CSV table of C-alpha atoms in Angstrom, one decimal:
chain,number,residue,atom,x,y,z
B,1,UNK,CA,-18.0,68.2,9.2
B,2,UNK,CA,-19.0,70.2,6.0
B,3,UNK,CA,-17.4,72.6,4.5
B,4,UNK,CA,-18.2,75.9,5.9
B,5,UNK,CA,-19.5,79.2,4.5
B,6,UNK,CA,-19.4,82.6,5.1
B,7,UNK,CA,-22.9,82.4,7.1
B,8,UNK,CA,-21.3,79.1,9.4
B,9,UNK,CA,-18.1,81.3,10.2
B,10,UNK,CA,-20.3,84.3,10.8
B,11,UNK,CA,-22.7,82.2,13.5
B,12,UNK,CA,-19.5,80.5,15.1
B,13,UNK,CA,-18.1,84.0,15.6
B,14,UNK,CA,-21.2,85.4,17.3
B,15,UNK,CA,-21.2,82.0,19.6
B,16,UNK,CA,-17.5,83.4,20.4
B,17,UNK,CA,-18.9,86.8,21.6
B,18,UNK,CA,-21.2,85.1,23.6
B,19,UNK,CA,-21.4,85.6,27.3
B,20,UNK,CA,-21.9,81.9,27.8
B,21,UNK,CA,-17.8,80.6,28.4
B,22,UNK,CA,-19.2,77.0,27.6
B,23,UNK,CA,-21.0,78.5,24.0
B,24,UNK,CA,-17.7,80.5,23.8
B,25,UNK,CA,-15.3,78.0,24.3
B,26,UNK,CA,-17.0,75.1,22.2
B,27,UNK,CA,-17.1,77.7,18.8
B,28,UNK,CA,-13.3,78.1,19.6
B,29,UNK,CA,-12.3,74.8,19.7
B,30,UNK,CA,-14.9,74.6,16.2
B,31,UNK,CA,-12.8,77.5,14.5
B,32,UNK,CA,-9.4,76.3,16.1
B,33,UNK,CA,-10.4,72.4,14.1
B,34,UNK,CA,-11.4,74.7,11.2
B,35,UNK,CA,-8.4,76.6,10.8
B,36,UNK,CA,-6.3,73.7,11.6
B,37,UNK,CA,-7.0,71.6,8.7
B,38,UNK,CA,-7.5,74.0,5.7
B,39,UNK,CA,-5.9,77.1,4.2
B,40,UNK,CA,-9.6,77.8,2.5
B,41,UNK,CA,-10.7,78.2,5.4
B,42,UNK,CA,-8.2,80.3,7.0
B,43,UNK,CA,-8.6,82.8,4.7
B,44,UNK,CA,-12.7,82.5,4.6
B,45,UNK,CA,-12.4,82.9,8.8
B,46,UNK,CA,-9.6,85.7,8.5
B,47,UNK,CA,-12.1,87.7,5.8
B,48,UNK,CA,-15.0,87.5,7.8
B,49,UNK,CA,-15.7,91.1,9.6
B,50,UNK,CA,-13.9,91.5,12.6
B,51,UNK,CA,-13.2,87.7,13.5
B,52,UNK,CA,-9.4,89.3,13.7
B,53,UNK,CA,-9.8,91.5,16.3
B,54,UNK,CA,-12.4,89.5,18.5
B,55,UNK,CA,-9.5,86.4,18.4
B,56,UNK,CA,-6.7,89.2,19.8
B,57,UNK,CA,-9.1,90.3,22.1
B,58,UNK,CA,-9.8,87.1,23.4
B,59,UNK,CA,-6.2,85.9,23.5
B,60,UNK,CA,-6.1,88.6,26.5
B,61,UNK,CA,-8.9,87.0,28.1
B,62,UNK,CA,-8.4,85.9,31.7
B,63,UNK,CA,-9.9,82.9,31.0
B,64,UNK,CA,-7.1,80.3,30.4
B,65,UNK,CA,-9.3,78.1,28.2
B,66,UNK,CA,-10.5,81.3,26.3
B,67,UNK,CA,-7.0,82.0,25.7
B,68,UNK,CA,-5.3,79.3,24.7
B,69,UNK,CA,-8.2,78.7,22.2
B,70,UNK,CA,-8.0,82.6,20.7
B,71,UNK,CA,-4.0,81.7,20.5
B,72,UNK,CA,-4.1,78.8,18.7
B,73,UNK,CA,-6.8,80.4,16.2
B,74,UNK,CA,-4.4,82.4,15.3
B,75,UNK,CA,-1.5,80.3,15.6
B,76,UNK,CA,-3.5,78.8,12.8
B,77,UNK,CA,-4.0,81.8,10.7
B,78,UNK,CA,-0.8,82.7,10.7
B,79,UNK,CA,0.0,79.2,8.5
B,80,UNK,CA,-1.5,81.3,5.7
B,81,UNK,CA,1.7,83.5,4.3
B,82,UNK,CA,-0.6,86.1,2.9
B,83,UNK,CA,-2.2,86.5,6.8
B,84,UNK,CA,1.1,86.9,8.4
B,85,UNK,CA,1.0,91.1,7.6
B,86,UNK,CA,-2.2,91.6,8.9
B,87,UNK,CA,-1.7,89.5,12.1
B,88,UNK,CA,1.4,90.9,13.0
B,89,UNK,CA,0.3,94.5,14.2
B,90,UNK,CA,2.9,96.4,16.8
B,91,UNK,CA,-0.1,96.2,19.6
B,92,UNK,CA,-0.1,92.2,18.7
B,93,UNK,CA,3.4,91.7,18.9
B,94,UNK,CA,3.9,93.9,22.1
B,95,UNK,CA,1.3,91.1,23.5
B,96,UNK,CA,2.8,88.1,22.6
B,97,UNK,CA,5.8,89.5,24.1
B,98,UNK,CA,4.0,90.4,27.9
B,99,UNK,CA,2.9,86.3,27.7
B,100,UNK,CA,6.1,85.2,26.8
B,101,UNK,CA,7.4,86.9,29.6
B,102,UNK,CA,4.6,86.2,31.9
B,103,UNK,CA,2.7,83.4,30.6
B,104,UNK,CA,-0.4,82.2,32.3
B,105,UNK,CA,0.1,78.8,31.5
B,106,UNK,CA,2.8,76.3,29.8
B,107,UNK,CA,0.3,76.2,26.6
B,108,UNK,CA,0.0,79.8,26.1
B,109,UNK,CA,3.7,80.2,26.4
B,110,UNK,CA,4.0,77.6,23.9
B,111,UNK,CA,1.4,78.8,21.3
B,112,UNK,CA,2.9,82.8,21.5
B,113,UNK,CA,6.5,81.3,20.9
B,114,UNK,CA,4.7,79.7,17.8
B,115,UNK,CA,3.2,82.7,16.4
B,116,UNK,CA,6.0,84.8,16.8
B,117,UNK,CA,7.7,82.3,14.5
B,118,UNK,CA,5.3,82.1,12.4
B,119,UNK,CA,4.5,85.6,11.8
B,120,UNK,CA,8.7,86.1,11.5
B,121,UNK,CA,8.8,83.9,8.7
B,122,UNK,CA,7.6,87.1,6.9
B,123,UNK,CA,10.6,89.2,5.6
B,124,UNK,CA,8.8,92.5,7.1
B,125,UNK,CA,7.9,91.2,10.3
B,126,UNK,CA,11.1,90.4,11.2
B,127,UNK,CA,12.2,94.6,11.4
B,128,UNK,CA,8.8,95.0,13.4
B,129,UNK,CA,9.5,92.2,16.0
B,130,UNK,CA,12.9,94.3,16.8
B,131,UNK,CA,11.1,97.4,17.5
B,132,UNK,CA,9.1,96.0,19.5
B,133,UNK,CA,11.9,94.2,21.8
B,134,UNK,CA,10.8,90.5,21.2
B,135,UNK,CA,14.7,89.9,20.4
B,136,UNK,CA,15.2,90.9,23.9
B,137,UNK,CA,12.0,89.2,25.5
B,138,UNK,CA,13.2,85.4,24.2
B,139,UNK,CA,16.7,85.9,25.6
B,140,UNK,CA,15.5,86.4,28.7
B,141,UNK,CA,12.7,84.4,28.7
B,142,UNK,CA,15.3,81.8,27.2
B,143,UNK,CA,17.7,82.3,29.9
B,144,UNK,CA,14.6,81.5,32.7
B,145,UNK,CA,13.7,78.4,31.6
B,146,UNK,CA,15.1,74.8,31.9
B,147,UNK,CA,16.6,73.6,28.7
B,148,UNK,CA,14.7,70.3,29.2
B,149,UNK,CA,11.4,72.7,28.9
B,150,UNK,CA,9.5,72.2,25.8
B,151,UNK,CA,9.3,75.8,26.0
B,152,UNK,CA,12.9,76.3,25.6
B,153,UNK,CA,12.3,74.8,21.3
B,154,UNK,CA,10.2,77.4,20.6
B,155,UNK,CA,11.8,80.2,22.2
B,156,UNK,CA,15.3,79.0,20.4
B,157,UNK,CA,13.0,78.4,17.0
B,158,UNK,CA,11.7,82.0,16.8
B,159,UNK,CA,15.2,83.7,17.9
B,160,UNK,CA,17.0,81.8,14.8
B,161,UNK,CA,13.8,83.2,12.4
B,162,UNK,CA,14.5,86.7,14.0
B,163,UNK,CA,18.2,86.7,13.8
B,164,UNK,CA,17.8,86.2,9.9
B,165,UNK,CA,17.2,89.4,10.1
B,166,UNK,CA,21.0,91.5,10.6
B,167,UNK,CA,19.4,94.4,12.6
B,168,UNK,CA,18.0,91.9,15.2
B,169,UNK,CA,21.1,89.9,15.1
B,170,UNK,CA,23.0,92.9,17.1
B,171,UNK,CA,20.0,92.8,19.7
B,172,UNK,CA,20.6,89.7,20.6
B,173,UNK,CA,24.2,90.2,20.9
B,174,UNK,CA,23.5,92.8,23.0
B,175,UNK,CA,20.4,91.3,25.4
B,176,UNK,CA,23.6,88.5,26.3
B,177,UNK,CA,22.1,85.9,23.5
B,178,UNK,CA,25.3,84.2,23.4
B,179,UNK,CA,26.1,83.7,26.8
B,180,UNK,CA,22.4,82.1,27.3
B,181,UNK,CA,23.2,80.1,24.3
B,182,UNK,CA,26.0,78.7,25.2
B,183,UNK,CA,24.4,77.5,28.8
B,184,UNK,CA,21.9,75.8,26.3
B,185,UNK,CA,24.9,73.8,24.2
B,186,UNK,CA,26.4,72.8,27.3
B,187,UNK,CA,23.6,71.5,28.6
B,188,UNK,CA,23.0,67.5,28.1
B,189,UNK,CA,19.1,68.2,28.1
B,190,UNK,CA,18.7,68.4,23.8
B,191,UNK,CA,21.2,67.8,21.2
B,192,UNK,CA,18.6,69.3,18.5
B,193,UNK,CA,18.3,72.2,20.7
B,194,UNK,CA,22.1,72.7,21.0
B,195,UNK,CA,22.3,72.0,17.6
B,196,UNK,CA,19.6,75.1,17.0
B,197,UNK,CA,21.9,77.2,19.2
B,198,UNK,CA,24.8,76.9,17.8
B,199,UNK,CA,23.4,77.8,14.5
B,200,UNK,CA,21.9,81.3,16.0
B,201,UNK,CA,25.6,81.7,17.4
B,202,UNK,CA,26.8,80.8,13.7
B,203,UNK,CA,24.6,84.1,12.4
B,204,UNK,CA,25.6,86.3,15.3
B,205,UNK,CA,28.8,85.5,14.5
B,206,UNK,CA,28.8,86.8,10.6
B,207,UNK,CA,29.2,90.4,12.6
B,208,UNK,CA,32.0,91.8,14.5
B,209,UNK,CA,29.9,92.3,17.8
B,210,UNK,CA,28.9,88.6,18.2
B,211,UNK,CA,32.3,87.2,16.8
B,212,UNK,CA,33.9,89.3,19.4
B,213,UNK,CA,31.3,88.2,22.2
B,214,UNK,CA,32.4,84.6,21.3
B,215,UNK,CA,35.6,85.1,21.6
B,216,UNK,CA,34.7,86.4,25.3
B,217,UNK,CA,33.4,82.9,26.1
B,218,UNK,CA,35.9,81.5,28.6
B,219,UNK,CA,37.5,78.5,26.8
B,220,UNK,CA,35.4,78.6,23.9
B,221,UNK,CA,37.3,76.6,21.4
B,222,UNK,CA,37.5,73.6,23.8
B,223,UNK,CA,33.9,73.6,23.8
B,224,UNK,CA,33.7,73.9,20.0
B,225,UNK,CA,35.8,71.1,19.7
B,226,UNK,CA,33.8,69.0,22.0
B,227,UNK,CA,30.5,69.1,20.4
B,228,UNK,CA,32.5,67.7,17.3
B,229,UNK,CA,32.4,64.7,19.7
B,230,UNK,CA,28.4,64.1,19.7
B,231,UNK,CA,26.0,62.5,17.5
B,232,UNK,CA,24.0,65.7,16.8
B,233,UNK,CA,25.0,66.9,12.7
B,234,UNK,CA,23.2,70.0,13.2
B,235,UNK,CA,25.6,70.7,16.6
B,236,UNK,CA,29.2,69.5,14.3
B,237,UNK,CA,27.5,71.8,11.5
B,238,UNK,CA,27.3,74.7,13.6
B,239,UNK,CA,30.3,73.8,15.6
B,240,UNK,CA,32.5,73.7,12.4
B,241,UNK,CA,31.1,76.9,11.8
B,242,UNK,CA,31.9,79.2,14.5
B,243,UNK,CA,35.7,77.4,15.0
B,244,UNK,CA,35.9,78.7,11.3
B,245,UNK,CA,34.8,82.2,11.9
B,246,UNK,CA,37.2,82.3,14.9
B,247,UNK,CA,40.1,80.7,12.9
B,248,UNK,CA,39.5,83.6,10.2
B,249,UNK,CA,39.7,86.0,12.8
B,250,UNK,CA,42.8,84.8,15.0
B,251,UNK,CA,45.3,82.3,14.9
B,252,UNK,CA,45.4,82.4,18.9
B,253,UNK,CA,42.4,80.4,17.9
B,254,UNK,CA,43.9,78.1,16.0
B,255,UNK,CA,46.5,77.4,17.7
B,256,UNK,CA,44.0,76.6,21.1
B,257,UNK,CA,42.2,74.0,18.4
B,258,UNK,CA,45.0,72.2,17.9
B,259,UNK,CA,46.2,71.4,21.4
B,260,UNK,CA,42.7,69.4,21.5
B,261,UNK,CA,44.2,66.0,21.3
B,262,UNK,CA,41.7,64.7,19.2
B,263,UNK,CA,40.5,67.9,17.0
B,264,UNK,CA,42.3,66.4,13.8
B,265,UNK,CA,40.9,63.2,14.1
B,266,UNK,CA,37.2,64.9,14.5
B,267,UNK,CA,38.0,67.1,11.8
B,268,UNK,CA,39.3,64.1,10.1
B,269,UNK,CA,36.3,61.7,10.5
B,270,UNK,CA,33.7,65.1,9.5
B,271,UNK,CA,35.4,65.5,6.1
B,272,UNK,CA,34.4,61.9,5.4
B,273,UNK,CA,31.5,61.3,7.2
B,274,UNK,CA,29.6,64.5,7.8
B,275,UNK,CA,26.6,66.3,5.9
B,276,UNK,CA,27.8,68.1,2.8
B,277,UNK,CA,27.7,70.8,4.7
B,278,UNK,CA,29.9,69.4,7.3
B,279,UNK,CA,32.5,68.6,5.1
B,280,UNK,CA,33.0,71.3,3.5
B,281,UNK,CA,33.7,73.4,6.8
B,282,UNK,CA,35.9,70.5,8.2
B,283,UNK,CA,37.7,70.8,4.6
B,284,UNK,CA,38.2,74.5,5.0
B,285,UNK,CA,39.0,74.3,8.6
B,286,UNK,CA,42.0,71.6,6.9
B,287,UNK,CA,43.2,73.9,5.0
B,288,UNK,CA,43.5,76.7,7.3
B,289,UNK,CA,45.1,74.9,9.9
B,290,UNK,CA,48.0,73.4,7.2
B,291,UNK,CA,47.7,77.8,6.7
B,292,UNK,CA,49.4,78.1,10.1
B,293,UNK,CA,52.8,76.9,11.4
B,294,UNK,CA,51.8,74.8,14.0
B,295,UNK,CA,55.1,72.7,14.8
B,296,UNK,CA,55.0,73.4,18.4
B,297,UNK,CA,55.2,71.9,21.6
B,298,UNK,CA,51.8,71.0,24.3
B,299,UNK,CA,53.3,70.0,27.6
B,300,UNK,CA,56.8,69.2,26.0
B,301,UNK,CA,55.9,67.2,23.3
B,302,UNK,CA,56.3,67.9,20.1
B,303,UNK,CA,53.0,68.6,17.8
B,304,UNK,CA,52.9,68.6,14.2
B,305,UNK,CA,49.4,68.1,13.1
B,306,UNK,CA,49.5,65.6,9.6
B,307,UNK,CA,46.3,65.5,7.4
């Protein structure tokens, strides 16, 4: 296929106002190949008049081909960073968050997790997405679905962009974020999901309102220290984390850690053969465990934990 021009994108769009759904849907899937495979022409489709608008209007179509096709068109528009302010209008977002919620298919589910991703990776989108109560639409659209669900990624993919964000870190908090997060860690259906999870629970707990509702979590340490057990870095990176944050905060937690029989060991083993990142909590968590007197007895046997 040639390059196109203004005059190709202009025809393509009128086929897409067509009343004909087969004319309709076959200059879709053109623009959606177009805007797939080229940020020239992204911008070319984005600066044509009204293209914008007819794609929004068309992702509300009740035509499930018509939509998934006006989604993905943007989906691809929104690749372009200077797009991502224009796209992400409070009437768009409060749409993506009604198919989210509702979707009319696994696709279209799929694509508005995507774009609210995408269009978050912008600074001042993030602020906007809160208003308009997306934090709380992916907690509880997160808290519906099967962790095995490919629509479970991209749900946990555009909380953690949101959550960069401190403002929308407290909404989560509030909507119950970490106890839906925590159902997603314990669940043996994705390590790199887990491992996406626990780094969300890592940002929410930076502030005093998700530290606290991790400490809520019933037996919350053992957990921590049994993802140090898998093969996941991301989930031993985020794990470390969190057990830091709640070691900073109370030695209670500290000294649940070190009942674990094997937590030194883990801790051990991830100074030496974690990321860097790794290491360098399981290094600080070292050193605030030698921090606290923990000669004490588990069951009637004596503990002193050795590094």
């Amino acid at each position: 296929m040639q390059t196109p021009n203004h005059e190709t994108i202009t025809g393509y769009l009128a086929q897409v106002r067509s009343d004909s759904h087969e004319v309709q849907n076959k200059a879709l899937k053109t623009l959606s190949y177009l805007t797939k495979v080229s940020p020239q022409n992204r911008n070319l489709v984005a600066q044509t008049d009204g293209a914008i608008p007819v794609f929004l209007s068309l992702s509300k179509s009740t035509s499930a081909t018509a939509q998934i096709l006006a989604l993905s068109v943007l989906f691809n528009l929104s690749l372009n960073p200077n797009l991502r302010q224009t796209l992400a209008t409070l009437e768009t977002t409060h749409h993506l968050n009604s198919i989210v919620l509702a979707p009319s298919s696994p696709e279209s589910g799929r694509l508005a997790a995507s774009l609210i991703c995408s269009l978050a990776m912008l600074d001042k989108n993030k602020a906007q997405f809160g208003v308009a109560g997306t934090v709380q639409v992916l907690v509880k659209a997160l808290a519906t679905v099967p962790a095995r669900s490919s629509a479970s990624h991209h749900l946990v993919s555009s909380l953690a962009e949101l959550v960069q964000f401190q403002g929308n870190c407290t909404l989560a908090v509030r909507a119950g974020a970490v106890s839906v997060l925590f159902q997603v860690v314990e669940s043996a259906d994705g390590e790199d999901l887990a491992g996406m999870s626990l780094a969300i629970l890592g940002l929410l707990a930076r502030f005093e309102e998700g530290l606290e509702a991790i400490r809520g979590r019933n037996e919350v340490v053992g957990l921590l220290v049994d993802v140090l057990k898998r093969r996941c870095m991301l989930s031993k990176e985020g794990s470390a984390d969190i057990l830091l944050r709640l070691f900073e905060e109370s030695e209670d937690c500290v000294w649940e850690a070190a009942r674990q029989p094997e937590f030194s060991s883990l801790v051990a083993d991830l100074s030496v053969w974690g990321s860097a990142k790794a290491r360098e909590k399981a290094t600080m968590l070292m050193r605030k465990m030698m921090e606290v007197n923990l000669d004490c007895y588990v069951e009637g046997n004596p503990m002193v934990l050795q590094w």
